[in-house]
Amino acid sequence: MAKIRCVGVLTSGGDAPGMNAAIRSVTRSAIFNGLKVKGIYRGYEGLMNGEVKTFTTEDVSNIIQTGGTILRTARSKDFQTPEGRKRAYDTLKKEGIDALIVIGGNGSLTGAMKLAEEYDFPCIGLPGTIDNDLYGTDNTIGYDTTLNTIMDCIDKIRDTANSHERIFFIEVMGRDAGFLAQNSAIACGAEAAIIPEDSTGSDQLIEFMSRGIRKSKKSCIVVVSESPKCGAMYYAERVKKEYPQFDVRVSILGHLQRGGIPSARDRILASRVGVGAITALIQGQRNVMVGIRNNEVVYVPLIEAVAKNKPIDLQLIKVLDELSI
Ligand code: F6P
C-alpha cells in the first residue's frame, strides 16, 4: 500500500455549521503527523479545475467558531460523469495528493466512493450535513447547530402564534429525512410533526386534526419536513379549506437554518472525526466514513454510509404524541 504523504481536503454539497472546525481538524492533525495538506476550493468543481492551495496551520486559525466553509462549496454536475472524475483524478496526481478527505452529505460521499472505486484512490468521508441522514454515525456535523437554530425560530413564532391564537405550519429542511422536524418539534413543545418516515399511507393531517386541538390551547405549532409536494403550504391550504374555523399561517424557515455559529457539540464532533480521518489514513484504512456512535469513533465503509437507510427512532414519535395532548 502506497505511503500517504499529502492529503487533500474539500467540502461539498450544502454547507453545514462545523465544516470549518472539520477543515481545521484535518489540517492540524495531518501537519501534527508529518503530512502535507492541500485545501481544495469549491468542492469537486475546484478539484476538476485545479483550485488547490497548500495549507499551513495558520490557514485554519480562528475558523473553529465560524459557520459556512472557508473552502467554499458546490453541487457539481460534471463530477457525476466519468469524464469529470477523470479530470479530478488528474488534478490529484498533478498536485501530488495521495488521499482525499471529503466533508459532505450523501451525494458528496457517493462521489468520493466512485472516485475511490474507479481510480483505486484512497478517500475518507466526514459526515457534514444538517440533515443527519448518513448511516453509521449518531450525528452529522451541522445537525445540532441547525436543530438549535430551528428551536430559536419556533420559540419566537410561538409568541405570535399564542397572541393571535393561530395554527402555524413551520417548514424545516431535511431533504428526505425527518430528524430536524421531529426533534425540533419535541424541543419546542410543538403539537405535531409531519415527517416522511411516518407517511405509511395514512393522512397525517387528518390524524392530527381528528385528535382535536385542546380548547384551552392558545396556539398550535405543526413542524413539517420539507417536501416538493406536501410541504407546509400544502397542509395550510388544506386546513383553510377543510377546517375554515382556524386561523392559519405558514412559515418556511429556509436557508437561515444552515448558517450561524456552530454549537459546541458540532465543533467537538468535527474535531474528533477530523483527527479520526488522519488516524484512519495512517493506519491504512481506505474508503470509509468516520463517524461517532455511542461516543466512540467508528469507521463505516462508504458504501454503507451512503446506501443504508438511517431510521428515525419511532420512540420519538410516541414522545411527541404523548406530550402534545
Ligand atoms: O442537504 C442539505 C440541505 O440544506 C437540505 O436540507 C435541503 O433540501 C438542501 O440542502 C437545499 O439545497 P440548496 O442550498 O442547494 O437549495
XYZ file of C-alpha atoms and ligand atoms in Angstrom:
341
model
C 0.000 0.000 0.000
C 1.447 3.343 -1.100
C 2.516 5.615 1.755
C 0.385 8.734 2.278
C 2.469 11.917 2.315
C -0.036 14.544 1.236
C -3.791 14.788 1.838
C -6.340 16.952 0.056
C -9.445 18.234 1.804
C -12.642 19.642 0.325
C -16.191 20.496 1.369
C -19.046 19.628 -0.963
C -22.843 19.905 -1.211
C -24.850 22.033 1.221
C -22.633 23.818 3.727
C -23.137 22.948 7.399
C -22.053 24.733 10.595
C -18.969 22.923 11.884
C -17.418 22.282 8.466
C -14.706 24.829 9.285
C -13.953 23.013 12.534
C -13.543 19.834 10.455
C -11.200 21.543 7.948
C -9.136 22.859 10.861
C -9.008 19.458 12.490
C -7.946 17.604 9.332
C -5.290 20.232 8.573
C -3.771 20.402 12.035
C -3.888 16.648 12.635
C -2.227 15.991 9.267
C 0.553 18.506 9.973
C 0.980 17.151 13.515
C 1.542 13.711 11.978
C 4.085 14.939 9.425
C 1.780 15.048 6.389
C 1.323 17.834 3.858
C -2.200 19.269 3.418
C -3.805 20.878 0.388
C -7.118 22.721 0.588
C -9.330 22.286 -2.475
C -11.788 25.131 -3.158
C -15.411 24.872 -4.345
C -15.782 21.139 -3.784
C -15.447 18.777 -6.741
C -15.740 21.734 -9.128
C -12.493 23.137 -7.761
C -10.910 19.701 -7.792
C -11.669 19.305 -11.506
C -10.395 22.831 -12.227
C -7.243 22.647 -10.107
C -8.247 25.223 -7.456
C -5.789 23.955 -4.867
C -3.684 25.654 -2.162
C -1.136 24.245 0.270
C -2.402 24.761 3.832
C -0.404 25.656 6.916
C -1.693 25.646 10.486
C -2.244 29.435 10.136
C -4.625 28.942 7.223
C -7.085 27.372 9.647
C -6.611 29.797 12.555
C -9.717 31.409 14.028
C -12.211 29.421 11.994
C -13.488 26.878 14.523
C -16.169 29.345 15.634
C -17.416 30.323 12.165
C -20.306 28.970 10.093
C -20.168 28.143 6.384
C -16.971 26.788 4.872
C -13.754 28.679 4.165
C -13.132 26.256 1.287
C -16.481 27.224 -0.283
C -18.693 24.501 -1.675
C -20.619 23.470 -4.774
C -23.029 20.886 -6.080
C -21.141 19.606 -9.131
C -22.991 18.014 -12.033
C -19.790 17.482 -14.062
C -18.196 15.378 -11.331
C -21.086 12.938 -11.675
C -19.773 11.994 -15.123
C -16.771 9.659 -15.734
C -15.066 12.491 -17.691
C -15.451 14.823 -14.705
C -13.955 12.288 -12.326
C -11.051 11.745 -14.712
C -10.301 15.494 -14.577
C -10.499 15.362 -10.782
C -8.086 12.414 -10.667
C -5.673 14.244 -12.988
C -5.600 17.199 -10.561
C -4.917 14.873 -7.619
C -1.960 13.323 -9.487
C -0.640 16.692 -10.672
C -0.812 18.135 -7.136
C 0.861 15.067 -5.593
C -2.165 14.391 -3.369
C -2.139 10.769 -2.119
C -5.521 10.735 -0.334
C -8.678 12.821 -0.392
C -10.853 13.790 2.571
C -14.371 14.827 1.606
C -16.597 16.660 4.099
C -20.212 16.481 2.958
C -23.519 14.666 2.832
C -24.866 11.700 0.936
C -24.224 12.914 -2.636
C -20.730 14.132 -1.796
C -19.690 10.868 -0.143
C -21.183 8.921 -3.070
C -18.864 10.952 -5.325
C -15.887 10.079 -3.113
C -16.824 6.415 -3.264
C -16.983 6.428 -7.074
C -13.621 8.172 -7.372
C -12.125 5.643 -4.947
C -13.522 2.697 -6.918
C -12.651 3.916 -10.404
C -9.077 5.003 -9.665
C -8.229 2.868 -6.635
C -7.650 6.178 -4.853
C -7.809 6.462 -1.028
C -10.808 8.551 0.034
C -12.156 9.250 3.502
C -15.574 10.813 4.138
C -16.576 13.047 7.030
C -20.331 13.375 7.668
C -21.134 17.037 7.016
C -24.814 17.795 6.561
C -27.542 19.457 8.580
C -29.940 16.643 7.578
C -28.366 13.961 9.836
C -29.253 11.344 7.226
C -25.987 9.412 6.965
C -25.993 5.844 8.192
C -23.397 4.740 10.747
C -22.983 7.922 12.786
C -25.298 9.126 15.540
C -24.991 12.734 14.401
C -23.644 14.584 11.389
C -21.674 17.845 11.510
C -24.136 20.765 11.451
C -27.203 18.906 12.638
C -27.028 20.053 16.274
C -26.485 23.715 15.381
C -29.366 23.673 12.906
C -31.647 21.990 15.422
C -30.888 24.787 17.872
C -31.434 27.451 15.198
C -34.826 25.963 14.359
C -35.692 25.806 18.055
C -34.911 29.511 18.434
C -37.099 30.391 15.433
C -40.034 28.279 16.564
C -39.873 29.715 20.103
C -40.229 33.155 18.544
C -43.068 32.104 16.268
C -44.837 30.640 19.297
C -45.069 34.140 20.811
C -47.033 35.499 17.882
C -48.968 32.263 17.395
C -50.158 32.469 21.021
C -51.046 36.133 20.777
C -53.239 35.595 17.710
C -54.438 32.092 18.650
C -53.308 30.705 15.296
C -52.202 27.429 13.792
C -48.713 27.689 12.291
C -47.262 25.239 9.819
C -43.488 25.647 10.015
C -41.437 24.047 7.267
C -37.914 22.915 8.068
C -35.129 21.405 5.942
C -34.031 17.782 5.998
C -34.324 16.694 2.366
C -35.844 13.188 2.662
C -35.252 12.815 6.393
C -37.362 13.955 9.335
C -34.681 14.215 12.047
C -34.769 18.030 12.129
C -38.576 18.196 12.047
C -39.266 15.525 14.651
C -36.638 16.625 17.142
C -37.284 20.360 16.807
C -40.978 19.618 17.370
C -40.149 17.823 20.619
C -37.724 20.547 21.694
C -40.309 23.305 21.128
C -43.314 21.532 22.571
C -44.983 21.568 19.153
C -48.385 19.974 18.738
C -47.316 17.770 15.814
C -44.605 16.935 13.309
C -45.201 15.757 9.780
C -42.217 13.727 8.612
C -41.545 11.456 5.620
C -40.686 8.453 7.805
C -44.216 8.436 9.270
C -46.085 8.574 5.966
C -47.295 4.998 5.944
C -50.198 5.784 3.641
C -52.266 7.426 6.370
C -53.206 11.101 6.131
C -51.093 12.756 8.811
C -53.144 15.950 8.760
C -56.476 14.198 9.279
C -54.943 12.084 12.049
C -53.678 15.195 13.763
C -56.879 17.229 13.359
C -59.091 14.351 14.423
C -57.167 14.035 17.688
C -58.556 17.509 18.245
C -56.793 20.655 19.360
C -57.478 21.192 23.049
C -59.823 24.165 23.510
C -57.642 25.685 26.202
C -54.636 25.787 23.847
C -53.962 29.267 22.597
C -51.941 28.243 19.570
C -50.811 25.283 17.618
C -47.451 24.590 16.001
C -47.055 21.876 13.390
C -43.497 21.301 12.165
C -43.445 19.998 8.591
C -40.456 18.367 6.957
C -39.765 19.919 3.539
C -41.234 18.046 0.600
C -41.766 19.101 -3.016
C -45.458 18.154 -2.941
C -46.566 18.104 0.683
C -44.764 20.965 2.396
C -46.174 23.462 4.895
C -48.109 25.338 2.164
C -49.941 22.193 1.135
C -51.124 21.462 4.685
C -52.056 25.080 5.397
C -54.165 25.275 2.233
C -55.946 22.099 3.208
C -56.725 23.343 6.716
C -58.071 26.589 5.260
C -60.467 24.577 3.065
C -61.310 21.636 5.314
C -61.297 23.374 8.732
C -62.187 27.028 7.975
C -62.794 27.809 11.646
C -58.998 28.018 12.197
C -56.742 30.984 11.513
C -53.719 29.520 9.709
C -50.273 30.840 8.845
C -47.153 29.351 7.234
C -43.508 29.970 7.942
C -40.823 28.410 5.735
C -37.532 28.772 7.582
C -35.334 28.251 4.501
C -31.594 28.775 4.300
C -31.204 30.635 7.579
C -31.203 27.107 9.040
C -27.795 26.415 7.508
C -25.992 29.466 8.871
C -24.670 30.591 12.218
C -22.082 29.894 14.862
C -21.542 26.147 15.235
C -22.608 24.665 18.572
C -20.092 23.116 20.969
C -21.381 19.661 20.013
C -20.754 20.267 16.309
C -17.286 21.697 16.912
C -16.332 18.705 19.056
C -17.820 16.185 16.612
C -15.996 17.852 13.702
C -12.712 17.960 15.635
C -12.953 14.297 16.602
C -13.813 12.960 13.141
C -11.141 15.157 11.531
C -8.459 13.604 13.728
C -10.136 10.232 13.071
C -9.700 10.712 9.313
C -5.936 11.229 9.571
C -5.608 8.339 12.048
C -7.526 6.133 9.608
C -5.229 7.003 6.707
C -2.081 6.422 8.778
C -3.472 3.059 9.895
C -4.067 2.073 6.265
C -7.864 2.391 6.256
C -9.395 3.323 2.912
C -12.809 4.368 1.631
C -14.587 4.757 4.953
C -16.646 7.467 6.569
C -15.540 8.488 10.046
C -18.474 8.787 12.425
C -19.243 8.660 16.123
C -21.531 6.014 17.545
C -22.233 5.734 21.271
C -19.453 8.258 21.837
C -16.845 6.077 20.063
C -15.135 6.967 16.781
C -16.184 4.407 14.152
C -15.162 3.687 10.561
C -18.077 2.881 8.279
C -17.498 1.656 4.688
C -18.553 4.488 2.348
C -20.972 2.175 0.557
C -22.850 1.540 3.831
C -22.832 5.182 4.886
C -24.500 6.312 1.660
C -26.672 3.338 0.761
C -28.068 2.140 4.082
C -31.133 3.772 5.482
C -30.744 5.619 8.799
C -34.038 5.028 10.571
C -35.625 7.558 12.865
C -36.251 6.252 16.367
C -40.003 5.573 16.447
C -39.977 6.323 20.176
C -39.570 9.980 19.207
C -42.967 9.926 17.502
C -44.539 8.472 20.650
C -42.830 11.094 22.831
C -44.226 13.965 20.763
C -47.692 12.396 20.593
C -47.896 11.825 24.339
C -46.664 15.284 25.256
C -48.790 17.261 22.836
C -52.182 16.448 24.393
O -28.702 18.764 2.324
C -28.732 19.980 2.998
C -29.885 20.827 2.531
O -29.892 22.016 3.296
C -31.255 20.146 2.564
O -31.813 20.132 3.857
C -32.010 20.974 1.566
O -33.055 20.220 0.991
C -30.974 21.315 0.527
O -29.720 21.188 1.167
C -31.093 22.696 -0.063
O -30.113 22.830 -1.039
P -29.725 24.190 -1.785
O -28.936 25.027 -0.818
O -28.913 23.749 -2.938
O -31.010 24.850 -2.138
